[in-house]
């Protein structure tokens, strides 16, 4: 990985502030980045909330003197459930604006406090920050940093193709001819892309995503894309969780669109983590049993299925996935989350499903050690929502990707990876996005049984 700290370093040790959004898929990679920056001798202040600190952020003893984790409590916000400190804690996506409101209200002043120069004499090693590294959501961070003479870098946890699809910062903020003015604009490759590609959203994806992405919500008053545009426009440097080897053409395009340095940071997949504390949502036992079951399977024979912490799958979707796994005839390990909830539960599975697949399939509920599962020699394919965190973990372990995108950038990722011959996508109804068990089974067998799996460029 090319470290962003090294890329922007002017010599000597620095103090870098990291400001991730309140989602597992953002806090975890920012924590990995914090450790990698600290291992180069720089000091890192990482901001999160108390509950997220307990369940996600583990600082190894050898880095304890270089990484400072600052807990930022969220204010009480009407309609935000008690204890909801990350998107996984929200029972409905309709509550995301309330989490954004709480985030803005708590983290903007917390960052301003950290940016204040320490009183003389500056005896503390935690001097005023040299850089702020911000996620997309903290659209106010670049301006706050600039007021104190501190440069800001935007760290994208999305690949270059997905980010470039939306155009320059003005377009993200809804201005200029490249702004996405209708759902149809999301379904076509932008005319500024100078090479052939199919990276665009399907119609059903665009219709579901257009308003949440582009329209200011009634709570925080700021649209999702606007946050990204402001964060990018105000930053001096943009870091992308990607590599020149993977998507050089998209990285070049992104530099032309942004007219500022765009630095590929590498994929930095995490090493297998220690188990989280019991505060993680619905932690369940049985993982050692699942690993023992994997030990008994043939090398590369198992499908690992998981769909991230953000998507709230419906009962019909979960039942189609279950029946598809059953119909594939392949051994599988499924990180199951109950429909429409972050809590483990019994709903969402067809009657008698677990009994019928006993011995061939394992269903794990609650938190699972995904990186450990993917690293196991018996796992050969990953049935995934194509979230960029999961994709990077799968690619790092050399498993074949079978993608069922559900939200956000996932459709763009899936098309991008199919073009790169690094995975296949489950066929869907183009109008409503529905899929049947046969579609799941067919995609799995394409990579695990048929010749197509041998052609994927994954090692």
Tab-separated table of C-alpha atoms in Angstrom:
chain	number	residue	atom	x	y	z
A	1	UNK	CA	0.000	0.000	0.000
A	2	UNK	CA	1.200	3.516	-0.775
A	3	UNK	CA	0.594	5.300	2.528
A	4	UNK	CA	-1.264	8.585	2.287
A	5	UNK	CA	0.829	9.766	5.210
A	6	UNK	CA	4.005	9.082	3.237
A	7	UNK	CA	2.569	10.678	0.112
A	8	UNK	CA	1.770	13.968	1.877
A	9	UNK	CA	4.646	13.938	4.362
A	10	UNK	CA	7.034	16.877	4.257
A	11	UNK	CA	9.470	15.183	6.586
A	12	UNK	CA	9.410	14.061	10.199
A	13	UNK	CA	6.630	12.705	12.344
A	14	UNK	CA	3.116	14.028	11.823
A	15	UNK	CA	-0.129	14.109	13.752
A	16	UNK	CA	-3.026	12.946	11.558
A	17	UNK	CA	-6.739	13.056	12.469
A	18	UNK	CA	-9.058	10.419	10.970
A	19	UNK	CA	-12.777	11.103	10.743
A	20	UNK	CA	-14.800	8.086	9.551
A	21	UNK	CA	-18.562	7.962	9.044
A	22	UNK	CA	-20.615	5.926	11.534
A	23	UNK	CA	-20.853	2.645	9.648
A	24	UNK	CA	-18.978	-0.606	10.216
A	25	UNK	CA	-17.787	-0.532	6.601
A	26	UNK	CA	-16.200	2.865	7.216
A	27	UNK	CA	-14.895	2.608	10.791
A	28	UNK	CA	-13.092	-0.701	10.187
A	29	UNK	CA	-11.025	0.375	7.133
A	30	UNK	CA	-10.248	3.746	8.729
A	31	UNK	CA	-8.948	1.814	11.738
A	32	UNK	CA	-6.771	-0.305	9.447
A	33	UNK	CA	-5.477	2.908	7.847
A	34	UNK	CA	-4.778	4.402	11.283
A	35	UNK	CA	-2.603	1.413	12.196
A	36	UNK	CA	-0.681	1.575	8.932
A	37	UNK	CA	-0.006	5.285	9.361
A	38	UNK	CA	1.086	4.727	12.972
A	39	UNK	CA	3.460	1.950	11.942
A	40	UNK	CA	5.340	4.577	9.921
A	41	UNK	CA	5.968	6.532	13.114
A	42	UNK	CA	3.147	9.092	12.859
A	43	UNK	CA	0.624	9.908	15.569
A	44	UNK	CA	-3.031	9.286	14.771
A	45	UNK	CA	-6.174	10.585	16.428
A	46	UNK	CA	-9.189	8.479	15.456
A	47	UNK	CA	-12.668	9.828	16.230
A	48	UNK	CA	-15.679	7.599	16.804
A	49	UNK	CA	-18.462	7.048	19.313
A	50	UNK	CA	-18.091	5.129	22.594
A	51	UNK	CA	-20.057	2.087	21.460
A	52	UNK	CA	-18.239	1.837	18.149
A	53	UNK	CA	-14.907	2.157	19.952
A	54	UNK	CA	-15.769	-0.786	22.197
A	55	UNK	CA	-16.997	-3.089	19.465
A	56	UNK	CA	-14.770	-2.244	16.496
A	57	UNK	CA	-11.549	-0.418	17.357
A	58	UNK	CA	-8.711	-2.529	18.705
A	59	UNK	CA	-5.326	-0.826	19.077
A	60	UNK	CA	-2.449	-3.296	19.504
A	61	UNK	CA	-0.130	-2.638	22.453
A	62	UNK	CA	2.821	-1.748	20.225
A	63	UNK	CA	0.836	1.144	18.705
A	64	UNK	CA	-0.886	2.362	21.878
A	65	UNK	CA	1.458	5.345	22.216
A	66	UNK	CA	0.813	6.441	18.624
A	67	UNK	CA	-2.950	5.959	18.214
A	68	UNK	CA	-5.352	8.010	20.308
A	69	UNK	CA	-9.025	7.034	20.078
A	70	UNK	CA	-11.344	9.899	20.983
A	71	UNK	CA	-14.885	8.989	21.991
A	72	UNK	CA	-17.471	11.477	20.742
A	73	UNK	CA	-20.908	10.869	22.319
A	74	UNK	CA	-23.894	11.513	20.076
A	75	UNK	CA	-26.583	13.943	21.209
A	76	UNK	CA	-30.101	12.739	21.769
A	77	UNK	CA	-31.965	13.103	18.471
A	78	UNK	CA	-35.687	12.528	18.116
A	79	UNK	CA	-36.513	9.267	16.257
A	80	UNK	CA	-32.937	7.963	16.605
A	81	UNK	CA	-33.142	4.733	18.642
A	82	UNK	CA	-31.396	4.609	21.986
A	83	UNK	CA	-27.876	3.256	21.539
A	84	UNK	CA	-27.886	3.679	17.755
A	85	UNK	CA	-24.336	4.766	16.975
A	86	UNK	CA	-23.837	3.140	13.565
A	87	UNK	CA	-25.977	2.410	10.540
A	88	UNK	CA	-26.204	-1.269	11.501
A	89	UNK	CA	-28.128	-0.195	14.618
A	90	UNK	CA	-30.929	1.394	12.580
A	91	UNK	CA	-34.004	-0.806	12.077
A	92	UNK	CA	-34.887	1.152	8.920
A	93	UNK	CA	-32.975	3.085	6.272
A	94	UNK	CA	-35.504	5.882	6.812
A	95	UNK	CA	-33.627	6.674	10.030
A	96	UNK	CA	-30.271	7.328	8.336
A	97	UNK	CA	-30.866	11.123	8.160
A	98	UNK	CA	-31.255	11.231	11.950
A	99	UNK	CA	-27.906	9.497	12.380
A	100	UNK	CA	-26.330	12.012	9.980
A	101	UNK	CA	-27.840	14.876	12.000
A	102	UNK	CA	-26.412	13.475	15.228
A	103	UNK	CA	-23.034	12.932	13.545
A	104	UNK	CA	-22.841	16.517	12.304
A	105	UNK	CA	-23.916	17.937	15.668
A	106	UNK	CA	-21.323	15.938	17.639
A	107	UNK	CA	-18.317	15.561	15.372
A	108	UNK	CA	-18.051	19.048	13.868
A	109	UNK	CA	-17.362	20.702	17.248
A	110	UNK	CA	-15.172	17.762	18.312
A	111	UNK	CA	-12.963	18.291	15.266
A	112	UNK	CA	-12.791	22.050	15.918
A	113	UNK	CA	-11.632	21.371	19.478
A	114	UNK	CA	-8.840	19.102	18.248
A	115	UNK	CA	-7.740	21.642	15.650
A	116	UNK	CA	-7.200	24.330	18.283
A	117	UNK	CA	-3.483	24.848	19.002
A	118	UNK	CA	-2.517	23.530	22.447
A	119	UNK	CA	-1.765	26.128	25.133
A	120	UNK	CA	1.924	26.918	25.620
A	121	UNK	CA	4.192	25.299	26.439
A	122	UNK	CA	3.341	22.468	23.990
A	123	UNK	CA	4.461	19.643	26.262
A	124	UNK	CA	1.985	17.087	24.940
A	125	UNK	CA	3.120	15.000	21.974
A	126	UNK	CA	-0.431	15.453	20.627
A	127	UNK	CA	0.282	18.797	19.061
A	128	UNK	CA	-2.152	20.454	16.673
A	129	UNK	CA	-2.848	18.114	13.724
A	130	UNK	CA	-0.781	18.350	10.563
A	131	UNK	CA	-3.506	16.741	8.422
A	132	UNK	CA	-7.172	15.808	8.642
A	133	UNK	CA	-8.208	12.678	6.727
A	134	UNK	CA	-11.962	12.732	6.272
A	135	UNK	CA	-14.641	10.365	5.080
A	136	UNK	CA	-17.422	11.492	2.732
A	137	UNK	CA	-19.993	12.361	5.414
A	138	UNK	CA	-17.992	15.078	7.201
A	139	UNK	CA	-18.586	17.691	4.503
A	140	UNK	CA	-17.803	20.444	7.025
A	141	UNK	CA	-14.327	19.078	7.839
A	142	UNK	CA	-12.269	20.691	5.017
A	143	UNK	CA	-13.560	24.170	5.852
A	144	UNK	CA	-12.958	23.651	9.565
A	145	UNK	CA	-9.408	22.447	8.885
A	146	UNK	CA	-8.737	25.389	6.542
A	147	UNK	CA	-9.794	27.896	9.234
A	148	UNK	CA	-6.937	26.579	11.350
A	149	UNK	CA	-4.433	26.349	8.514
A	150	UNK	CA	-4.516	22.544	8.460
A	151	UNK	CA	-4.709	20.698	5.107
A	152	UNK	CA	-7.358	18.070	4.513
A	153	UNK	CA	-7.349	14.835	2.513
A	154	UNK	CA	-10.493	13.030	1.387
A	155	UNK	CA	-10.210	9.262	1.806
A	156	UNK	CA	-12.573	7.399	-0.496
A	157	UNK	CA	-13.648	3.937	0.571
A	158	UNK	CA	-15.160	3.497	-2.890
A	159	UNK	CA	-13.223	2.374	-5.947
A	160	UNK	CA	-12.145	4.915	-8.560
A	161	UNK	CA	-14.697	3.688	-11.116
A	162	UNK	CA	-17.632	4.200	-8.749
A	163	UNK	CA	-16.407	7.636	-7.711
A	164	UNK	CA	-15.582	8.801	-11.249
A	165	UNK	CA	-19.043	7.779	-12.478
A	166	UNK	CA	-20.528	10.734	-10.575
A	167	UNK	CA	-18.160	13.272	-12.114
A	168	UNK	CA	-16.364	16.296	-10.723
A	169	UNK	CA	-17.180	17.764	-7.267
A	170	UNK	CA	-19.605	20.310	-8.746
A	171	UNK	CA	-21.581	17.476	-10.333
A	172	UNK	CA	-21.746	15.677	-6.990
A	173	UNK	CA	-23.179	18.868	-5.519
A	174	UNK	CA	-25.861	19.026	-8.222
A	175	UNK	CA	-24.284	21.704	-10.403
A	176	UNK	CA	-23.242	21.731	-14.065
A	177	UNK	CA	-24.139	19.552	-17.008
A	178	UNK	CA	-22.724	16.376	-15.431
A	179	UNK	CA	-25.023	16.542	-12.400
A	180	UNK	CA	-27.399	13.611	-12.023
A	181	UNK	CA	-30.768	15.297	-12.566
A	182	UNK	CA	-32.963	12.199	-12.954
A	183	UNK	CA	-32.812	8.451	-12.305
A	184	UNK	CA	-32.155	7.931	-16.010
A	185	UNK	CA	-28.874	9.829	-15.660
A	186	UNK	CA	-27.671	7.070	-13.366
A	187	UNK	CA	-28.274	4.362	-15.973
A	188	UNK	CA	-25.930	5.620	-18.715
A	189	UNK	CA	-22.160	5.848	-18.883
A	190	UNK	CA	-21.211	9.562	-18.619
A	191	UNK	CA	-19.925	11.159	-21.808
A	192	UNK	CA	-16.700	12.241	-20.090
A	193	UNK	CA	-15.571	8.597	-19.778
A	194	UNK	CA	-13.103	8.199	-22.688
A	195	UNK	CA	-13.028	4.393	-22.838
A	196	UNK	CA	-15.668	1.676	-23.337
A	197	UNK	CA	-17.327	0.466	-20.148
A	198	UNK	CA	-20.622	-0.837	-18.815
A	199	UNK	CA	-20.170	0.762	-15.379
A	200	UNK	CA	-23.598	2.283	-14.730
A	201	UNK	CA	-26.617	1.510	-12.595
A	202	UNK	CA	-29.501	-0.724	-13.660
A	203	UNK	CA	-32.913	0.912	-13.897
A	204	UNK	CA	-34.217	-0.648	-10.687
A	205	UNK	CA	-31.085	0.459	-8.820
A	206	UNK	CA	-31.311	4.020	-10.143
A	207	UNK	CA	-34.971	4.441	-9.235
A	208	UNK	CA	-34.357	3.306	-5.675
A	209	UNK	CA	-31.207	5.347	-5.145
A	210	UNK	CA	-31.848	8.636	-6.907
A	211	UNK	CA	-33.729	10.505	-4.177
A	212	UNK	CA	-31.599	9.284	-1.222
A	213	UNK	CA	-28.421	10.242	-3.091
A	214	UNK	CA	-29.351	13.559	-4.658
A	215	UNK	CA	-32.206	15.134	-2.665
A	216	UNK	CA	-31.431	16.902	0.640
A	217	UNK	CA	-33.117	15.013	3.448
A	218	UNK	CA	-35.622	16.798	5.673
A	219	UNK	CA	-33.563	16.161	8.813
A	220	UNK	CA	-29.901	17.048	8.211
A	221	UNK	CA	-30.763	19.147	5.148
A	222	UNK	CA	-27.853	17.740	3.143
A	223	UNK	CA	-27.882	15.162	0.325
A	224	UNK	CA	-25.463	12.228	0.378
A	225	UNK	CA	-23.755	13.187	-2.894
A	226	UNK	CA	-23.473	16.801	-1.754
A	227	UNK	CA	-21.510	15.645	1.284
A	228	UNK	CA	-19.053	13.835	-0.980
A	229	UNK	CA	-18.742	16.792	-3.336
A	230	UNK	CA	-17.997	19.242	-0.537
A	231	UNK	CA	-15.489	16.867	1.059
A	232	UNK	CA	-13.625	16.399	-2.226
A	233	UNK	CA	-13.747	20.054	-3.299
A	234	UNK	CA	-12.291	21.283	-0.018
A	235	UNK	CA	-9.502	18.725	0.221
A	236	UNK	CA	-5.986	19.164	-1.091
A	237	UNK	CA	-5.496	15.448	-1.779
A	238	UNK	CA	-7.841	12.544	-2.597
A	239	UNK	CA	-6.905	9.038	-1.509
A	240	UNK	CA	-8.656	6.086	-3.164
A	241	UNK	CA	-8.883	2.600	-1.714
A	242	UNK	CA	-7.635	1.050	-4.929
A	243	UNK	CA	-4.473	0.410	-6.938
A	244	UNK	CA	-2.866	1.300	-10.262
A	245	UNK	CA	-2.755	-2.391	-11.130
A	246	UNK	CA	-6.509	-2.777	-10.726
A	247	UNK	CA	-8.014	0.303	-12.396
A	248	UNK	CA	-5.354	2.634	-13.858
A	249	UNK	CA	-7.734	4.120	-16.438
A	250	UNK	CA	-10.283	5.172	-13.820
A	251	UNK	CA	-7.640	6.639	-11.523
A	252	UNK	CA	-6.301	8.787	-14.375
A	253	UNK	CA	-9.809	9.954	-15.194
A	254	UNK	CA	-10.455	10.826	-11.562
A	255	UNK	CA	-7.334	13.005	-11.445
A	256	UNK	CA	-8.521	14.856	-14.555
A	257	UNK	CA	-11.995	15.368	-13.090
A	258	UNK	CA	-10.783	16.593	-9.701
A	259	UNK	CA	-7.732	18.573	-10.885
A	260	UNK	CA	-5.818	17.605	-7.749
A	261	UNK	CA	-3.605	14.692	-6.674
A	262	UNK	CA	-5.446	11.368	-6.602
A	263	UNK	CA	-3.434	8.761	-4.689
A	264	UNK	CA	-4.219	5.020	-4.817
A	265	UNK	CA	-3.849	3.761	-1.262
A	266	UNK	CA	-4.008	0.056	-2.032
A	267	UNK	CA	-6.847	-2.183	-0.902
A	268	UNK	CA	-5.497	-2.657	2.675
A	269	UNK	CA	-7.689	-5.630	3.555
A	270	UNK	CA	-7.629	-6.249	7.292
A	271	UNK	CA	-5.898	-9.170	8.895
A	272	UNK	CA	-8.174	-11.582	10.776
A	273	UNK	CA	-9.318	-9.517	13.779
A	274	UNK	CA	-9.781	-10.558	17.389
A	275	UNK	CA	-13.387	-11.360	18.290
A	276	UNK	CA	-15.390	-8.221	19.174
A	277	UNK	CA	-16.815	-7.575	22.591
A	278	UNK	CA	-20.282	-8.765	23.542
A	279	UNK	CA	-21.555	-5.272	22.647
A	280	UNK	CA	-21.549	-6.214	18.966
A	281	UNK	CA	-25.103	-6.704	17.749
A	282	UNK	CA	-26.361	-10.183	18.495
A	283	UNK	CA	-23.007	-11.909	18.839
A	284	UNK	CA	-23.677	-15.618	18.686
A	285	UNK	CA	-21.494	-18.588	19.459
A	286	UNK	CA	-20.628	-21.473	17.218
A	287	UNK	CA	-17.862	-19.941	15.123
A	288	UNK	CA	-15.308	-22.477	16.238
A	289	UNK	CA	-17.779	-25.181	15.217
A	290	UNK	CA	-18.164	-23.498	11.825
A	291	UNK	CA	-14.387	-23.408	11.406
A	292	UNK	CA	-14.155	-27.083	12.315
A	293	UNK	CA	-16.832	-27.790	9.714
A	294	UNK	CA	-14.769	-25.886	7.139
A	295	UNK	CA	-11.761	-27.999	8.102
A	296	UNK	CA	-13.666	-31.063	6.950
A	297	UNK	CA	-14.538	-29.703	3.488
A	298	UNK	CA	-12.509	-30.119	0.308
A	299	UNK	CA	-10.153	-27.271	-0.639
A	300	UNK	CA	-11.910	-24.482	-2.543
A	301	UNK	CA	-15.282	-26.239	-2.448
A	302	UNK	CA	-17.346	-24.025	-0.113
A	303	UNK	CA	-19.436	-20.965	-0.922
A	304	UNK	CA	-19.266	-18.277	1.744
A	305	UNK	CA	-22.373	-16.041	1.607
A	306	UNK	CA	-22.654	-12.657	3.341
A	307	UNK	CA	-24.330	-9.359	2.479
A	308	UNK	CA	-22.743	-6.746	4.715
A	309	UNK	CA	-23.973	-4.666	7.624
A	310	UNK	CA	-25.947	-2.029	5.703
A	311	UNK	CA	-28.518	-3.771	3.508
A	312	UNK	CA	-31.837	-4.747	5.074
A	313	UNK	CA	-32.838	-7.767	3.011
A	314	UNK	CA	-36.504	-8.719	2.818
A	315	UNK	CA	-37.932	-12.122	3.655
A	316	UNK	CA	-38.583	-12.963	-0.053
A	317	UNK	CA	-34.975	-12.056	-0.909
A	318	UNK	CA	-33.576	-14.165	1.914
A	319	UNK	CA	-35.786	-17.096	0.982
A	320	UNK	CA	-34.639	-16.881	-2.648
A	321	UNK	CA	-31.002	-16.861	-1.519
A	322	UNK	CA	-31.604	-19.830	0.783
A	323	UNK	CA	-33.331	-21.880	-1.897
A	324	UNK	CA	-30.640	-20.905	-4.393
A	325	UNK	CA	-27.880	-22.098	-2.093
A	326	UNK	CA	-29.816	-25.318	-1.586
A	327	UNK	CA	-30.424	-25.804	-5.327
A	328	UNK	CA	-26.755	-25.220	-6.191
A	329	UNK	CA	-25.790	-28.513	-4.582
A	330	UNK	CA	-22.647	-26.850	-3.207
A	331	UNK	CA	-21.468	-26.779	0.408
A	332	UNK	CA	-21.986	-23.319	1.898
A	333	UNK	CA	-21.475	-21.183	4.978
A	334	UNK	CA	-23.954	-18.298	5.313
A	335	UNK	CA	-23.521	-15.260	7.566
A	336	UNK	CA	-27.230	-14.784	8.054
A	337	UNK	CA	-28.991	-11.629	9.235
A	338	UNK	CA	-32.725	-11.635	9.835
A	339	UNK	CA	-34.914	-9.624	7.439
A	340	UNK	CA	-34.936	-5.868	7.875
A	341	UNK	CA	-32.954	-5.929	11.096
A	342	UNK	CA	-29.470	-5.884	12.470
A	343	UNK	CA	-30.478	-8.473	15.042
A	344	UNK	CA	-30.126	-12.190	14.692
A	345	UNK	CA	-33.382	-14.071	14.420
A	346	UNK	CA	-35.233	-16.988	12.929
A	347	UNK	CA	-37.237	-15.228	10.220
A	348	UNK	CA	-36.355	-15.164	6.551
A	349	UNK	CA	-35.595	-18.852	6.004
A	350	UNK	CA	-37.904	-21.274	4.203
A	351	UNK	CA	-39.567	-23.868	6.385
A	352	UNK	CA	-37.358	-26.912	6.855
A	353	UNK	CA	-34.406	-25.327	5.060
A	354	UNK	CA	-31.774	-25.909	7.728
A	355	UNK	CA	-32.881	-29.492	8.240
A	356	UNK	CA	-32.650	-30.228	4.507
A	357	UNK	CA	-29.108	-28.831	4.201
A	358	UNK	CA	-27.736	-30.335	7.412
A	359	UNK	CA	-24.159	-31.407	6.854
A	360	UNK	CA	-23.842	-29.505	3.572
A	361	UNK	CA	-24.722	-26.012	4.731
A	362	UNK	CA	-24.061	-23.982	7.879
A	363	UNK	CA	-26.059	-20.895	8.882
A	364	UNK	CA	-24.275	-18.517	11.277
A	365	UNK	CA	-26.292	-15.824	13.039
A	366	UNK	CA	-25.003	-12.592	14.516
A	367	UNK	CA	-21.441	-11.362	14.185
A	368	UNK	CA	-19.124	-13.623	12.190
A	369	UNK	CA	-15.337	-13.554	11.675
A	370	UNK	CA	-15.644	-12.898	7.933
A	371	UNK	CA	-11.946	-12.428	7.258
A	372	UNK	CA	-11.145	-15.729	8.971
A	373	UNK	CA	-13.825	-17.521	6.981
A	374	UNK	CA	-12.646	-16.076	3.664
A	375	UNK	CA	-9.044	-16.978	4.481
A	376	UNK	CA	-9.924	-20.644	5.065
A	377	UNK	CA	-8.623	-22.978	2.382
A	378	UNK	CA	-11.995	-24.670	1.932
A	379	UNK	CA	-13.711	-21.457	0.776
A	380	UNK	CA	-13.663	-21.085	-3.002
A	381	UNK	CA	-16.418	-18.559	-3.742
A	382	UNK	CA	-17.957	-15.540	-2.075
A	383	UNK	CA	-21.644	-14.744	-2.646
A	384	UNK	CA	-21.578	-11.050	-1.799
A	385	UNK	CA	-23.483	-7.777	-2.112
A	386	UNK	CA	-20.341	-6.309	-3.764
A	387	UNK	CA	-19.739	-3.710	-1.083
A	388	UNK	CA	-16.179	-2.482	-1.521
A	389	UNK	CA	-15.033	-3.713	1.912
A	390	UNK	CA	-16.211	-7.229	1.190
A	391	UNK	CA	-14.823	-7.138	-2.343
A	392	UNK	CA	-11.360	-6.196	-1.111
A	393	UNK	CA	-11.467	-8.945	1.505
A	394	UNK	CA	-12.504	-11.491	-1.106
A	395	UNK	CA	-9.883	-10.397	-3.624
A	396	UNK	CA	-7.164	-10.518	-0.963
A	397	UNK	CA	-8.053	-14.152	-0.223
A	398	UNK	CA	-8.260	-15.165	-3.888
A	399	UNK	CA	-11.874	-16.381	-3.790
A	400	UNK	CA	-14.239	-16.163	-6.767
A	401	UNK	CA	-16.843	-13.426	-6.495
A	402	UNK	CA	-20.531	-13.988	-7.166
A	403	UNK	CA	-22.205	-10.603	-6.813
A	404	UNK	CA	-25.752	-9.665	-5.844
A	405	UNK	CA	-25.616	-5.848	-5.469
A	406	UNK	CA	-28.230	-4.364	-3.159
A	407	UNK	CA	-27.571	-0.637	-2.604
A	408	UNK	CA	-25.169	2.326	-2.823
A	409	UNK	CA	-22.131	1.795	-5.092
A	410	UNK	CA	-22.561	-1.962	-5.217
A	411	UNK	CA	-24.082	-2.116	-8.700
A	412	UNK	CA	-21.187	-0.084	-10.108
A	413	UNK	CA	-18.698	-2.346	-8.333
A	414	UNK	CA	-20.328	-5.456	-9.751
A	415	UNK	CA	-20.244	-4.222	-13.348
A	416	UNK	CA	-16.653	-3.047	-12.883
A	417	UNK	CA	-15.494	-6.413	-11.538
A	418	UNK	CA	-17.297	-8.337	-14.264
A	419	UNK	CA	-15.466	-6.210	-16.850
A	420	UNK	CA	-12.190	-6.987	-15.124
A	421	UNK	CA	-13.095	-10.711	-15.238
A	422	UNK	CA	-12.880	-10.899	-11.473
A	423	UNK	CA	-16.388	-12.143	-10.786
A	424	UNK	CA	-19.881	-12.804	-12.114
A	425	UNK	CA	-23.173	-11.083	-11.319
A	426	UNK	CA	-26.433	-12.819	-10.442
A	427	UNK	CA	-29.012	-12.275	-13.175
A	428	UNK	CA	-31.953	-10.092	-12.102
A	429	UNK	CA	-35.238	-8.881	-13.506
A	430	UNK	CA	-34.262	-5.601	-15.195
A	431	UNK	CA	-37.519	-3.898	-14.218
A	432	UNK	CA	-37.827	-4.606	-10.503
A	433	UNK	CA	-34.483	-6.214	-9.615
A	434	UNK	CA	-36.059	-9.417	-8.340
A	435	UNK	CA	-34.206	-12.703	-8.551
A	436	UNK	CA	-35.183	-16.334	-8.197
A	437	UNK	CA	-33.443	-19.284	-6.524
A	438	UNK	CA	-32.401	-20.560	-9.966
A	439	UNK	CA	-30.536	-17.294	-10.604
A	440	UNK	CA	-28.503	-17.705	-7.410
A	441	UNK	CA	-27.802	-21.367	-8.115
A	442	UNK	CA	-26.832	-20.731	-11.747
A	443	UNK	CA	-24.342	-17.976	-10.845
A	444	UNK	CA	-22.725	-20.115	-8.158
A	445	UNK	CA	-22.369	-23.095	-10.457
A	446	UNK	CA	-20.902	-20.883	-13.203
A	447	UNK	CA	-17.873	-20.146	-11.036
A	448	UNK	CA	-17.649	-23.329	-8.972
A	449	UNK	CA	-18.575	-26.086	-11.426
A	450	UNK	CA	-18.499	-24.804	-14.982
A	451	UNK	CA	-15.502	-23.627	-17.008
A	452	UNK	CA	-16.237	-19.946	-16.458
A	453	UNK	CA	-14.755	-20.104	-12.980
A	454	UNK	CA	-11.367	-21.005	-14.433
A	455	UNK	CA	-11.357	-17.832	-16.532
A	456	UNK	CA	-11.716	-15.407	-13.638
A	457	UNK	CA	-8.608	-13.350	-13.030
A	458	UNK	CA	-8.342	-14.090	-9.322
A	459	UNK	CA	-5.311	-15.723	-7.790
